[in-house]
Every structure is written in structure tokens, then in C-alpha cells.
mmCIF file with all atom_site columns, C-alpha atoms in Angstrom:
data_model
loop_
_atom_site.group_PDB
_atom_site.id
_atom_site.type_symbol
_atom_site.label_atom_id
_atom_site.label_alt_id
_atom_site.label_comp_id
_atom_site.label_asym_id
_atom_site.label_entity_id
_atom_site.label_seq_id
_atom_site.pdbx_PDB_ins_code
_atom_site.Cartn_x
_atom_site.Cartn_y
_atom_site.Cartn_z
_atom_site.occupancy
_atom_site.B_iso_or_equiv
_atom_site.pdbx_formal_charge
_atom_site.auth_seq_id
_atom_site.auth_comp_id
_atom_site.auth_asym_id
_atom_site.auth_atom_id
_atom_site.pdbx_PDB_model_num
ATOM 1   C CA . MET A 1 1   ? -16.415 50.949 60.613  1.00 0.00 ? 1   MET A CA 1
ATOM 2   C CA . GLU A 1 2   ? -13.208 50.778 58.577  1.00 0.00 ? 2   GLU A CA 1
ATOM 3   C CA . TYR A 1 3   ? -12.646 52.866 55.448  1.00 0.00 ? 3   TYR A CA 1
ATOM 4   C CA . ARG A 1 4   ? -9.803  52.208 53.008  1.00 0.00 ? 4   ARG A CA 1
ATOM 5   C CA . LYS A 1 5   ? -8.509  53.604 49.733  1.00 0.00 ? 5   LYS A CA 1
ATOM 6   C CA . VAL A 1 6   ? -9.451  50.870 47.263  1.00 0.00 ? 6   VAL A CA 1
ATOM 7   C CA . TYR A 1 7   ? -8.689  50.230 43.596  1.00 0.00 ? 7   TYR A CA 1
ATOM 8   C CA . PHE A 1 8   ? -10.871 47.882 41.546  1.00 0.00 ? 8   PHE A CA 1
ATOM 9   C CA . ARG A 1 9   ? -8.636  47.066 38.587  1.00 0.00 ? 9   ARG A CA 1
ATOM 10  C CA . ILE A 1 10  ? -10.657 47.222 35.369  1.00 0.00 ? 10  ILE A CA 1
ATOM 11  C CA . ARG A 1 11  ? -9.986  45.790 31.937  1.00 0.00 ? 11  ARG A CA 1
ATOM 12  C CA . SER A 1 12  ? -12.085 47.325 29.145  1.00 0.00 ? 12  SER A CA 1
ATOM 13  C CA . ARG A 1 13  ? -11.586 48.387 25.529  1.00 0.00 ? 13  ARG A CA 1
ATOM 14  C CA . TYR A 1 14  ? -10.003 51.593 26.803  1.00 0.00 ? 14  TYR A CA 1
ATOM 15  C CA . GLN A 1 15  ? -6.319  51.874 25.880  1.00 0.00 ? 15  GLN A CA 1
ATOM 16  C CA . PHE A 1 16  ? -4.025  54.000 28.043  1.00 0.00 ? 16  PHE A CA 1
ATOM 17  C CA . ASP A 1 17  ? -2.061  55.395 25.112  1.00 0.00 ? 17  ASP A CA 1
ATOM 18  C CA . SER A 1 18  ? -4.948  55.887 22.682  1.00 0.00 ? 18  SER A CA 1
ATOM 19  C CA . GLU A 1 19  ? -7.946  56.113 25.027  1.00 0.00 ? 19  GLU A CA 1
ATOM 20  C CA . TRP A 1 20  ? -11.173 54.735 23.529  1.00 0.00 ? 20  TRP A CA 1
ATOM 21  C CA . THR A 1 21  ? -10.744 53.224 20.074  1.00 0.00 ? 21  THR A CA 1
ATOM 22  C CA . CYS A 1 22  ? -14.467 53.480 19.466  1.00 0.00 ? 22  CYS A CA 1
ATOM 23  C CA . GLU A 1 23  ? -16.981 55.928 20.915  1.00 0.00 ? 23  GLU A CA 1
ATOM 24  C CA . SER A 1 24  ? -19.625 53.216 21.070  1.00 0.00 ? 24  SER A CA 1
ATOM 25  C CA . ASP A 1 25  ? -17.367 51.250 23.436  1.00 0.00 ? 25  ASP A CA 1
ATOM 26  C CA . ALA A 1 26  ? -17.065 54.317 25.661  1.00 0.00 ? 26  ALA A CA 1
ATOM 27  C CA . ALA A 1 27  ? -20.822 54.857 25.677  1.00 0.00 ? 27  ALA A CA 1
ATOM 28  C CA . ARG A 1 28  ? -21.464 51.214 26.500  1.00 0.00 ? 28  ARG A CA 1
ATOM 29  C CA . PHE A 1 29  ? -18.983 51.300 29.364  1.00 0.00 ? 29  PHE A CA 1
ATOM 30  C CA . ARG A 1 30  ? -20.500 54.476 30.842  1.00 0.00 ? 30  ARG A CA 1
ATOM 31  C CA . GLU A 1 31  ? -24.047 53.174 30.574  1.00 0.00 ? 31  GLU A CA 1
ATOM 32  C CA . GLU A 1 32  ? -23.287 49.798 32.092  1.00 0.00 ? 32  GLU A CA 1
ATOM 33  C CA . SER A 1 33  ? -21.102 51.053 34.950  1.00 0.00 ? 33  SER A CA 1
ATOM 34  C CA . ARG A 1 34  ? -23.704 53.678 35.850  1.00 0.00 ? 34  ARG A CA 1
ATOM 35  C CA . HIS A 1 35  ? -26.492 51.108 35.757  1.00 0.00 ? 35  HIS A CA 1
ATOM 36  C CA . LEU A 1 36  ? -24.668 48.611 37.985  1.00 0.00 ? 36  LEU A CA 1
ATOM 37  C CA . PHE A 1 37  ? -23.814 51.114 40.707  1.00 0.00 ? 37  PHE A CA 1
ATOM 38  C CA . GLN A 1 38  ? -27.169 52.876 40.683  1.00 0.00 ? 38  GLN A CA 1
ATOM 39  C CA . ASN A 1 39  ? -28.957 49.541 41.040  1.00 0.00 ? 39  ASN A CA 1
ATOM 40  C CA . ALA A 1 40  ? -26.760 48.851 44.072  1.00 0.00 ? 40  ALA A CA 1
ATOM 41  C CA . GLY A 1 41  ? -27.876 52.085 45.768  1.00 0.00 ? 41  GLY A CA 1
ATOM 42  C CA . TRP A 1 42  ? -25.027 54.400 44.778  1.00 0.00 ? 42  TRP A CA 1
ATOM 43  C CA . GLN A 1 43  ? -25.705 57.984 43.687  1.00 0.00 ? 43  GLN A CA 1
ATOM 44  C CA . LEU A 1 44  ? -24.348 58.976 40.282  1.00 0.00 ? 44  LEU A CA 1
ATOM 45  C CA . HIS A 1 45  ? -22.414 62.205 39.634  1.00 0.00 ? 45  HIS A CA 1
ATOM 46  C CA . PRO A 1 46  ? -21.851 62.267 35.851  1.00 0.00 ? 46  PRO A CA 1
ATOM 47  C CA . GLY A 1 47  ? -18.448 63.377 34.619  1.00 0.00 ? 47  GLY A CA 1
ATOM 48  C CA . ARG A 1 48  ? -18.054 66.174 32.113  1.00 0.00 ? 48  ARG A CA 1
ATOM 49  C CA . SER A 1 49  ? -16.267 65.801 28.795  1.00 0.00 ? 49  SER A CA 1
ATOM 50  C CA . SER A 1 50  ? -13.311 63.423 29.364  1.00 0.00 ? 50  SER A CA 1
ATOM 51  C CA . ILE A 1 51  ? -13.742 63.377 33.161  1.00 0.00 ? 51  ILE A CA 1
ATOM 52  C CA . SER A 1 52  ? -14.897 60.059 34.604  1.00 0.00 ? 52  SER A CA 1
ATOM 53  C CA . ASP A 1 53  ? -18.167 59.577 36.466  1.00 0.00 ? 53  ASP A CA 1
ATOM 54  C CA . THR A 1 54  ? -18.207 59.487 40.249  1.00 0.00 ? 54  THR A CA 1
ATOM 55  C CA . VAL A 1 55  ? -20.557 57.526 42.475  1.00 0.00 ? 55  VAL A CA 1
ATOM 56  C CA . THR A 1 56  ? -21.168 58.096 46.178  1.00 0.00 ? 56  THR A CA 1
ATOM 57  C CA . LYS A 1 57  ? -22.877 56.260 49.009  1.00 0.00 ? 57  LYS A CA 1
ATOM 58  C CA . GLY A 1 58  ? -22.841 57.979 52.378  1.00 0.00 ? 58  GLY A CA 1
ATOM 59  C CA . LEU A 1 59  ? -19.223 58.927 53.060  1.00 0.00 ? 59  LEU A CA 1
ATOM 60  C CA . GLN A 1 60  ? -17.983 56.589 50.332  1.00 0.00 ? 60  GLN A CA 1
ATOM 61  C CA . GLU A 1 61  ? -16.859 57.726 46.895  1.00 0.00 ? 61  GLU A CA 1
ATOM 62  C CA . LEU A 1 62  ? -15.575 55.969 43.773  1.00 0.00 ? 62  LEU A CA 1
ATOM 63  C CA . CYS A 1 63  ? -14.263 57.413 40.517  1.00 0.00 ? 63  CYS A CA 1
ATOM 64  C CA . LEU A 1 64  ? -15.307 55.171 37.609  1.00 0.00 ? 64  LEU A CA 1
ATOM 65  C CA . HIS A 1 65  ? -12.285 55.380 35.337  1.00 0.00 ? 65  HIS A CA 1
ATOM 66  C CA . PRO A 1 66  ? -12.210 52.660 32.624  1.00 0.00 ? 66  PRO A CA 1
ATOM 67  C CA . MET A 1 67  ? -8.932  51.315 34.040  1.00 0.00 ? 67  MET A CA 1
ATOM 68  C CA . ASN A 1 68  ? -9.629  51.655 37.783  1.00 0.00 ? 68  ASN A CA 1
ATOM 69  C CA . PHE A 1 69  ? -12.672 52.214 39.940  1.00 0.00 ? 69  PHE A CA 1
ATOM 70  C CA . SER A 1 70  ? -10.922 53.963 42.817  1.00 0.00 ? 70  SER A CA 1
ATOM 71  C CA . GLY A 1 71  ? -11.796 55.817 45.979  1.00 0.00 ? 71  GLY A CA 1
ATOM 72  C CA . VAL A 1 72  ? -12.388 55.569 49.714  1.00 0.00 ? 72  VAL A CA 1
ATOM 73  C CA . ILE A 1 73  ? -15.005 53.022 50.707  1.00 0.00 ? 73  ILE A CA 1
ATOM 74  C CA . GLN A 1 74  ? -15.965 50.758 53.590  1.00 0.00 ? 74  GLN A CA 1
ATOM 75  C CA . LEU A 1 75  ? -14.136 47.455 53.688  1.00 0.00 ? 75  LEU A CA 1
ATOM 76  C CA . ASP A 1 76  ? -17.381 45.537 54.062  1.00 0.00 ? 76  ASP A CA 1
ATOM 77  C CA . GLU A 1 77  ? -18.641 46.982 50.751  1.00 0.00 ? 77  GLU A CA 1
ATOM 78  C CA . ILE A 1 78  ? -15.852 45.422 48.694  1.00 0.00 ? 78  ILE A CA 1
ATOM 79  C CA . SER A 1 79  ? -17.325 41.938 48.349  1.00 0.00 ? 79  SER A CA 1
ATOM 80  C CA . GLY A 1 80  ? -20.730 43.307 47.321  1.00 0.00 ? 80  GLY A CA 1
ATOM 81  C CA . ILE A 1 81  ? -19.213 45.566 44.654  1.00 0.00 ? 81  ILE A CA 1
ATOM 82  C CA . GLN A 1 82  ? -17.019 42.753 43.405  1.00 0.00 ? 82  GLN A CA 1
ATOM 83  C CA . GLU A 1 83  ? -20.091 40.540 43.067  1.00 0.00 ? 83  GLU A CA 1
ATOM 84  C CA . PHE A 1 84  ? -22.223 42.913 40.990  1.00 0.00 ? 84  PHE A CA 1
ATOM 85  C CA . LEU A 1 85  ? -19.261 43.883 38.789  1.00 0.00 ? 85  LEU A CA 1
ATOM 86  C CA . LYS A 1 86  ? -19.201 40.255 37.620  1.00 0.00 ? 86  LYS A CA 1
ATOM 87  C CA . LYS A 1 87  ? -22.407 41.000 35.701  1.00 0.00 ? 87  LYS A CA 1
ATOM 88  C CA . ALA A 1 88  ? -20.640 43.512 33.430  1.00 0.00 ? 88  ALA A CA 1
ATOM 89  C CA . ASP A 1 89  ? -20.215 42.760 29.720  1.00 0.00 ? 89  ASP A CA 1
ATOM 90  C CA . SER A 1 90  ? -18.288 45.860 28.597  1.00 0.00 ? 90  SER A CA 1
ATOM 91  C CA . PHE A 1 91  ? -15.484 45.473 31.162  1.00 0.00 ? 91  PHE A CA 1
ATOM 92  C CA . ARG A 1 92  ? -14.029 43.036 33.682  1.00 0.00 ? 92  ARG A CA 1
ATOM 93  C CA . CYS A 1 93  ? -12.720 43.543 37.206  1.00 0.00 ? 93  CYS A CA 1
ATOM 94  C CA . TYR A 1 94  ? -9.561  41.462 37.435  1.00 0.00 ? 94  TYR A CA 1
ATOM 95  C CA . GLY A 1 95  ? -8.185  42.545 40.815  1.00 0.00 ? 95  GLY A CA 1
ATOM 96  C CA . ILE A 1 96  ? -8.661  44.607 43.968  1.00 0.00 ? 96  ILE A CA 1
ATOM 97  C CA . ASP A 1 97  ? -6.016  46.521 45.903  1.00 0.00 ? 97  ASP A CA 1
ATOM 98  C CA . CYS A 1 98  ? -6.504  48.092 49.346  1.00 0.00 ? 98  CYS A CA 1
ATOM 99  C CA . TYR A 1 99  ? -4.274  50.896 50.564  1.00 0.00 ? 99  TYR A CA 1
ATOM 100 C CA . GLU A 1 100 ? -4.264  53.444 53.407  1.00 0.00 ? 100 GLU A CA 1
ATOM 101 C CA . ARG A 1 101 ? -6.964  53.588 56.057  1.00 0.00 ? 101 ARG A CA 1
ATOM 102 C CA . TYR A 1 102 ? -9.217  56.643 56.457  1.00 0.00 ? 102 TYR A CA 1
ATOM 103 C CA . TRP A 1 103 ? -10.843 57.847 59.676  1.00 0.00 ? 103 TRP A CA 1
ATOM 104 C CA . ASP A 1 104 ? -14.084 59.706 60.334  1.00 0.00 ? 104 ASP A CA 1
ATOM 105 C CA . LEU A 1 105 ? -12.561 62.416 62.548  1.00 0.00 ? 105 LEU A CA 1
ATOM 106 C CA . THR A 1 106 ? -13.545 66.041 63.096  1.00 0.00 ? 106 THR A CA 1
ATOM 107 C CA . ASP A 1 107 ? -10.868 68.724 63.557  1.00 0.00 ? 107 ASP A CA 1
ATOM 108 C CA . GLU A 1 108 ? -11.447 68.652 67.311  1.00 0.00 ? 108 GLU A CA 1
ATOM 109 C CA . GLU A 1 109 ? -11.135 64.856 67.491  1.00 0.00 ? 109 GLU A CA 1
ATOM 110 C CA . TYR A 1 110 ? -7.997  64.934 65.360  1.00 0.00 ? 110 TYR A CA 1
ATOM 111 C CA . ARG A 1 111 ? -6.439  67.595 67.589  1.00 0.00 ? 111 ARG A CA 1
ATOM 112 C CA . THR A 1 112 ? -7.266  65.539 70.690  1.00 0.00 ? 112 THR A CA 1
ATOM 113 C CA . GLN A 1 113 ? -5.604  62.509 69.127  1.00 0.00 ? 113 GLN A CA 1
ATOM 114 C CA . LEU A 1 114 ? -2.452  64.528 68.449  1.00 0.00 ? 114 LEU A CA 1
ATOM 115 C CA . GLU A 1 115 ? -2.449  65.932 71.991  1.00 0.00 ? 115 GLU A CA 1
ATOM 116 C CA . ARG A 1 116 ? -2.355  62.392 73.371  1.00 0.00 ? 116 ARG A CA 1
ATOM 117 C CA . LYS A 1 117 ? 0.857   61.853 71.416  1.00 0.00 ? 117 LYS A CA 1
ATOM 118 C CA . ARG A 1 118 ? 2.428   65.194 72.402  1.00 0.00 ? 118 ARG A CA 1
ATOM 119 C CA . GLU A 1 119 ? 5.304   63.702 74.417  1.00 0.00 ? 119 GLU A CA 1
ATOM 120 C CA . GLU A 1 120 ? 6.114   61.175 71.707  1.00 0.00 ? 120 GLU A CA 1
ATOM 121 C CA . ILE A 1 121 ? 6.108   63.880 69.037  1.00 0.00 ? 121 ILE A CA 1
ATOM 122 C CA . VAL A 1 122 ? 8.382   66.101 71.162  1.00 0.00 ? 122 VAL A CA 1
ATOM 123 C CA . ARG A 1 123 ? 10.846  63.234 71.587  1.00 0.00 ? 123 ARG A CA 1
ATOM 124 C CA . THR A 1 124 ? 10.769  62.636 67.830  1.00 0.00 ? 124 THR A CA 1
ATOM 125 C CA . ILE A 1 125 ? 11.469  66.318 67.080  1.00 0.00 ? 125 ILE A CA 1
ATOM 126 C CA . LEU A 1 126 ? 14.387  66.486 69.501  1.00 0.00 ? 126 LEU A CA 1
ATOM 127 C CA . GLU A 1 127 ? 15.859  63.242 68.206  1.00 0.00 ? 127 GLU A CA 1
ATOM 128 C CA . ARG A 1 128 ? 15.479  64.305 64.561  1.00 0.00 ? 128 ARG A CA 1
ATOM 129 C CA . CYS A 1 129 ? 17.200  67.637 65.277  1.00 0.00 ? 129 CYS A CA 1
ATOM 130 C CA . ARG A 1 130 ? 20.112  66.186 67.247  1.00 0.00 ? 130 ARG A CA 1
ATOM 131 C CA . THR A 1 131 ? 23.500  66.819 65.591  1.00 0.00 ? 131 THR A CA 1
ATOM 132 C CA . LYS A 1 132 ? 27.023  65.600 66.383  1.00 0.00 ? 132 LYS A CA 1
ATOM 133 C CA . ARG A 1 133 ? 28.470  69.101 66.836  1.00 0.00 ? 133 ARG A CA 1
ATOM 134 C CA . LYS A 1 134 ? 27.221  72.505 67.942  1.00 0.00 ? 134 LYS A CA 1
ATOM 135 C CA . ASN A 1 135 ? 28.117  74.041 64.570  1.00 0.00 ? 135 ASN A CA 1
ATOM 136 C CA . LEU A 1 136 ? 25.951  71.594 62.638  1.00 0.00 ? 136 LEU A CA 1
ATOM 137 C CA . TYR A 1 137 ? 22.303  72.438 61.974  1.00 0.00 ? 137 TYR A CA 1
ATOM 138 C CA . ILE A 1 138 ? 19.336  70.785 60.292  1.00 0.00 ? 138 ILE A CA 1
ATOM 139 C CA . THR A 1 139 ? 18.025  72.799 57.329  1.00 0.00 ? 139 THR A CA 1
ATOM 140 C CA . GLY A 1 140 ? 14.984  72.369 55.148  1.00 0.00 ? 140 GLY A CA 1
ATOM 141 C CA . PRO A 1 141 ? 11.363  71.464 56.013  1.00 0.00 ? 141 PRO A CA 1
ATOM 142 C CA . PHE A 1 142 ? 12.168  68.649 58.460  1.00 0.00 ? 142 PHE A CA 1
ATOM 143 C CA . GLY A 1 143 ? 8.835   69.140 60.249  1.00 0.00 ? 143 GLY A CA 1
ATOM 144 C CA . LEU A 1 144 ? 6.820   67.772 57.332  1.00 0.00 ? 144 LEU A CA 1
ATOM 145 C CA . SER A 1 145 ? 8.292   64.297 57.643  1.00 0.00 ? 145 SER A CA 1
ATOM 146 C CA . ILE A 1 146 ? 7.583   64.293 61.380  1.00 0.00 ? 146 ILE A CA 1
ATOM 147 C CA . ALA A 1 147 ? 4.010   65.452 60.813  1.00 0.00 ? 147 ALA A CA 1
ATOM 148 C CA . GLN A 1 148 ? 3.529   62.744 58.206  1.00 0.00 ? 148 GLN A CA 1
ATOM 149 C CA . LYS A 1 149 ? 4.583   60.099 60.730  1.00 0.00 ? 149 LYS A CA 1
ATOM 150 C CA . PHE A 1 150 ? 1.813   61.142 63.125  1.00 0.00 ? 150 PHE A CA 1
ATOM 151 C CA . SER A 1 151 ? -0.853  62.205 60.636  1.00 0.00 ? 151 SER A CA 1
ATOM 152 C CA . VAL A 1 152 ? -3.933  60.216 59.679  1.00 0.00 ? 152 VAL A CA 1
ATOM 153 C CA . HIS A 1 153 ? -6.102  60.199 56.564  1.00 0.00 ? 153 HIS A CA 1
ATOM 154 C CA . ARG A 1 154 ? -9.557  61.653 57.184  1.00 0.00 ? 154 ARG A CA 1
ATOM 155 C CA . LEU A 1 155 ? -12.836 61.254 55.320  1.00 0.00 ? 155 LEU A CA 1
ATOM 156 C CA . CYS A 1 156 ? -13.525 64.995 55.618  1.00 0.00 ? 156 CYS A CA 1
ATOM 157 C CA . ASP A 1 157 ? -10.132 65.815 54.089  1.00 0.00 ? 157 ASP A CA 1
ATOM 158 C CA . LYS A 1 158 ? -9.398  63.072 51.560  1.00 0.00 ? 158 LYS A CA 1
ATOM 159 C CA . GLU A 1 159 ? -6.909  65.232 49.636  1.00 0.00 ? 159 GLU A CA 1
ATOM 160 C CA . GLY A 1 160 ? -4.965  66.117 52.794  1.00 0.00 ? 160 GLY A CA 1
ATOM 161 C CA . ARG A 1 161 ? -5.311  69.864 52.269  1.00 0.00 ? 161 ARG A CA 1
ATOM 162 C CA . LYS A 1 162 ? -6.106  70.455 55.951  1.00 0.00 ? 162 LYS A CA 1
ATOM 163 C CA . ASN A 1 163 ? -3.674  68.166 57.743  1.00 0.00 ? 163 ASN A CA 1
ATOM 164 C CA . LEU A 1 164 ? -3.687  69.442 61.321  1.00 0.00 ? 164 LEU A CA 1
ATOM 165 C CA . ALA A 1 165 ? -0.560  67.439 62.138  1.00 0.00 ? 165 ALA A CA 1
ATOM 166 C CA . ASN A 1 166 ? 1.511   69.925 60.105  1.00 0.00 ? 166 ASN A CA 1
ATOM 167 C CA . ARG A 1 167 ? 0.397   72.870 62.228  1.00 0.00 ? 167 ARG A CA 1
ATOM 168 C CA . PHE A 1 168 ? 0.630   70.845 65.442  1.00 0.00 ? 168 PHE A CA 1
ATOM 169 C CA . VAL A 1 169 ? 4.286   70.000 64.794  1.00 0.00 ? 169 VAL A CA 1
ATOM 170 C CA . GLU A 1 170 ? 5.024   73.639 63.854  1.00 0.00 ? 170 GLU A CA 1
ATOM 171 C CA . GLU A 1 171 ? 3.538   74.795 67.171  1.00 0.00 ? 171 GLU A CA 1
ATOM 172 C CA . LEU A 1 172 ? 5.631   72.284 69.115  1.00 0.00 ? 172 LEU A CA 1
ATOM 173 C CA . VAL A 1 173 ? 8.814   73.375 67.331  1.00 0.00 ? 173 VAL A CA 1
ATOM 174 C CA . GLU A 1 174 ? 8.060   77.016 68.169  1.00 0.00 ? 174 GLU A CA 1
ATOM 175 C CA . GLN A 1 175 ? 7.428   76.053 71.811  1.00 0.00 ? 175 GLN A CA 1
ATOM 176 C CA . LEU A 1 176 ? 10.678  74.058 72.038  1.00 0.00 ? 176 LEU A CA 1
ATOM 177 C CA . ILE A 1 177 ? 12.598  77.052 70.665  1.00 0.00 ? 177 ILE A CA 1
ATOM 178 C CA . ARG A 1 178 ? 11.043  79.334 73.296  1.00 0.00 ? 178 ARG A CA 1
ATOM 179 C CA . GLU A 1 179 ? 11.931  76.796 76.006  1.00 0.00 ? 179 GLU A CA 1
ATOM 180 C CA . GLY A 1 180 ? 15.549  76.625 74.838  1.00 0.00 ? 180 GLY A CA 1
ATOM 181 C CA . GLN A 1 181 ? 15.341  72.948 73.874  1.00 0.00 ? 181 GLN A CA 1
ATOM 182 C CA . LEU A 1 182 ? 15.936  73.826 70.220  1.00 0.00 ? 182 LEU A CA 1
ATOM 183 C CA . VAL A 1 183 ? 18.604  76.239 68.988  1.00 0.00 ? 183 VAL A CA 1
ATOM 184 C CA . THR A 1 184 ? 18.310  78.168 65.729  1.00 0.00 ? 184 THR A CA 1
ATOM 185 C CA . ALA A 1 185 ? 20.879  79.911 63.531  1.00 0.00 ? 185 ALA A CA 1
ATOM 186 C CA . LYS A 1 186 ? 21.389  81.329 60.065  1.00 0.00 ? 186 LYS A CA 1
ATOM 187 C CA . THR A 1 187 ? 23.378  79.027 57.787  1.00 0.00 ? 187 THR A CA 1
ATOM 188 C CA . LYS A 1 188 ? 24.573  79.233 54.193  1.00 0.00 ? 188 LYS A CA 1
ATOM 189 C CA . ASN A 1 189 ? 21.690  76.905 53.323  1.00 0.00 ? 189 ASN A CA 1
ATOM 190 C CA . GLY A 1 190 ? 19.087  79.016 55.065  1.00 0.00 ? 190 GLY A CA 1
ATOM 191 C CA . PRO A 1 191 ? 17.596  78.865 58.578  1.00 0.00 ? 191 PRO A CA 1
ATOM 192 C CA . GLY A 1 192 ? 19.014  76.020 60.655  1.00 0.00 ? 192 GLY A CA 1
ATOM 193 C CA . ILE A 1 193 ? 17.874  74.261 63.795  1.00 0.00 ? 193 ILE A CA 1
ATOM 194 C CA . ARG A 1 194 ? 19.273  71.685 66.196  1.00 0.00 ? 194 ARG A CA 1
ATOM 195 C CA . THR A 1 195 ? 18.631  70.201 69.619  1.00 0.00 ? 195 THR A CA 1
ATOM 196 C CA . ALA A 1 196 ? 20.308  72.132 72.444  1.00 0.00 ? 196 ALA A CA 1
ATOM 197 C CA . THR A 1 197 ? 23.138  70.492 74.374  1.00 0.00 ? 197 THR A CA 1
ATOM 198 C CA . ASN A 1 198 ? 22.688  69.832 78.090  1.00 0.00 ? 198 ASN A CA 1
ATOM 199 C CA . ALA A 1 199 ? 25.046  72.712 78.875  1.00 0.00 ? 199 ALA A CA 1
ATOM 200 C CA . GLU A 1 200 ? 23.090  75.110 76.636  1.00 0.00 ? 200 GLU A CA 1
ATOM 201 C CA . LEU A 1 201 ? 19.812  74.041 78.197  1.00 0.00 ? 201 LEU A CA 1
ATOM 202 C CA . ARG A 1 202 ? 21.172  74.543 81.735  1.00 0.00 ? 202 ARG A CA 1
ATOM 203 C CA . ALA A 1 203 ? 22.471  77.994 80.791  1.00 0.00 ? 203 ALA A CA 1
ATOM 204 C CA . PHE A 1 204 ? 19.103  78.888 79.297  1.00 0.00 ? 204 PHE A CA 1
ATOM 205 C CA . LEU A 1 205 ? 17.200  77.766 82.388  1.00 0.00 ? 205 LEU A CA 1
ATOM 206 C CA . GLN A 1 206 ? 19.632  79.199 84.975  1.00 0.00 ? 206 GLN A CA 1
ATOM 207 C CA . PRO A 1 207 ? 18.183  82.750 85.081  1.00 0.00 ? 207 PRO A CA 1
ATOM 208 C CA . ALA A 1 208 ? 14.680  81.397 85.628  1.00 0.00 ? 208 ALA A CA 1
ATOM 209 C CA . PHE A 1 209 ? 15.940  79.046 88.332  1.00 0.00 ? 209 PHE A CA 1
ATOM 210 C CA . GLU A 1 210 ? 17.804  81.851 90.098  1.00 0.00 ? 210 GLU A CA 1
ATOM 211 C CA . GLU A 1 211 ? 14.723  84.066 89.943  1.00 0.00 ? 211 GLU A CA 1
ATOM 212 C CA . TRP A 1 212 ? 12.647  81.273 91.445  1.00 0.00 ? 212 TRP A CA 1
ATOM 213 C CA . GLN A 1 213 ? 15.189  80.845 94.271  1.00 0.00 ? 213 GLN A CA 1
ATOM 214 C CA . ARG A 1 214 ? 15.120  84.591 94.967  1.00 0.00 ? 214 ARG A CA 1
ATOM 215 C CA . LEU A 1 215 ? 11.325  84.621 95.154  1.00 0.00 ? 215 LEU A CA 1
ATOM 216 C CA . THR A 1 216 ? 11.033  81.586 97.414  1.00 0.00 ? 216 THR A CA 1
ATOM 217 C CA . SER A 1 217 ? 14.111  81.939 99.644  1.00 0.00 ? 217 SER A CA 1
ATOM 218 C CA . GLY A 1 218 ? 13.052  82.573 103.235 1.00 0.00 ? 218 GLY A CA 1
ATOM 219 C CA . LYS A 1 219 ? 9.510   83.538 102.312 1.00 0.00 ? 219 LYS A CA 1
ATOM 220 C CA . ASN A 1 220 ? 6.180   82.034 103.098 1.00 0.00 ? 220 ASN A CA 1
ATOM 221 C CA . VAL A 1 221 ? 4.201   80.726 100.164 1.00 0.00 ? 221 VAL A CA 1
ATOM 222 C CA . GLN A 1 222 ? 1.348   83.109 99.368  1.00 0.00 ? 222 GLN A CA 1
ATOM 223 C CA . ARG A 1 223 ? -1.677  82.538 97.254  1.00 0.00 ? 223 ARG A CA 1
ATOM 224 C CA . VAL A 1 224 ? -1.972  84.908 94.301  1.00 0.00 ? 224 VAL A CA 1
ATOM 225 C CA . PRO A 1 225 ? -5.494  86.401 94.149  1.00 0.00 ? 225 PRO A CA 1
#
């Protein structure tokens, strides 16, 4: 089942610069839009004061603004909504625009999806942080753009306030620093980061390699209890 951010473009007596020219027009619009959606099985959530009404149906939600009915809905609902909006007298739907897709994912499912892309995300981080010289560093919140590339819109987090991709990328950056694949430094523009050179990475790994050689040289492999 596919969910998308959808805008039903509405033309009514509402004017963007002056709002409603007549309160009776506003009342007529509210009454008719409520009636149409409720008859189609949507649940009404009346707006307060100047806030528009909202209607919901399962995981779907639409804000009934007099210029746009907008929200995240199922693609297969669009034609049905378009059809009953033709019955309106106080407004007219003159167009429909579909934007980003939304997924019905729990936190655990989202994390699993990101884990499957771990290697690709690591390659992206290292490529984004690569500089031409050792004295050049990347500054600023570079991780956000990487997280955005791999993030998805979720029905349980429509506003994106709990985007797990942000934390996932942060954890990978921290891991790459610990592994010596990323190098950090203080710069005049704040903390800086860059991808380690091959020589730096070899130097970082050499002590661990030598320790491994010492432990395994001339000794039988033993199972640790």
C-alpha cells in the first residue's frame, strides 16, 4: 500500500492576502467540506479559531485549508476524493499534486533497513570527507546531508522529528574515527574531519597488527573459555 504527500489544489472565495471576504463564505466552505469528507467515511477533527479542520481515515490525514487540502494519504484514495469533491458548490478542486512517498515502518524496521545499507553509507561518508591535502578538513554538519540521502519518510513520524538516519550516521562517523578511517582536528572554523590517507590508516593499524603477530607467532590456537 503506497502513501504519498498529496495536495488537492482548491479555489474558493478565500483570498491569500485578505483571507475570507465574508464570514458566510467561510461558514459555507467549512460546512460543505466537512459534510463531503464525513459522508465518505473520514473522521472530522474541527479546527480552532483560524486553524483549518483536519480529517483522518486510518493512517491517512488531510488538512482542509481553503487553498489546499493537503496531507499523507493512500494513492488509491485520490480518485475517490477527486470524485466527491466535484459535488462541492463553495469551492472547486482544480488540480492534484503528489510528492514524497511515506512508509509504514516501526523504529526497529527502519533501523534494519539502514543496517542493510551500512556499507554503502560508510562509503558515502568516506567519499564525502575526502580532501585533496592532509591540512584540509570538512567543517559543519556534513552528516545531515548524508542522513537525508538515506532517510525515508514514515507515517509514524510525518514531521521527521525522530529520523533515525541522523543518529545512525552519527554512530558510523564515531566508529570510523575510532577505527582510524576518519581523522579529526581543531580548525579556525570549528571541529574538522577528513578521510585518513592510506599511510595514516596503515600507521594506525600497525600496533594492532604487531600485537596480533606477537600473540599468534609460534603458538597453537587456543579456544578462549
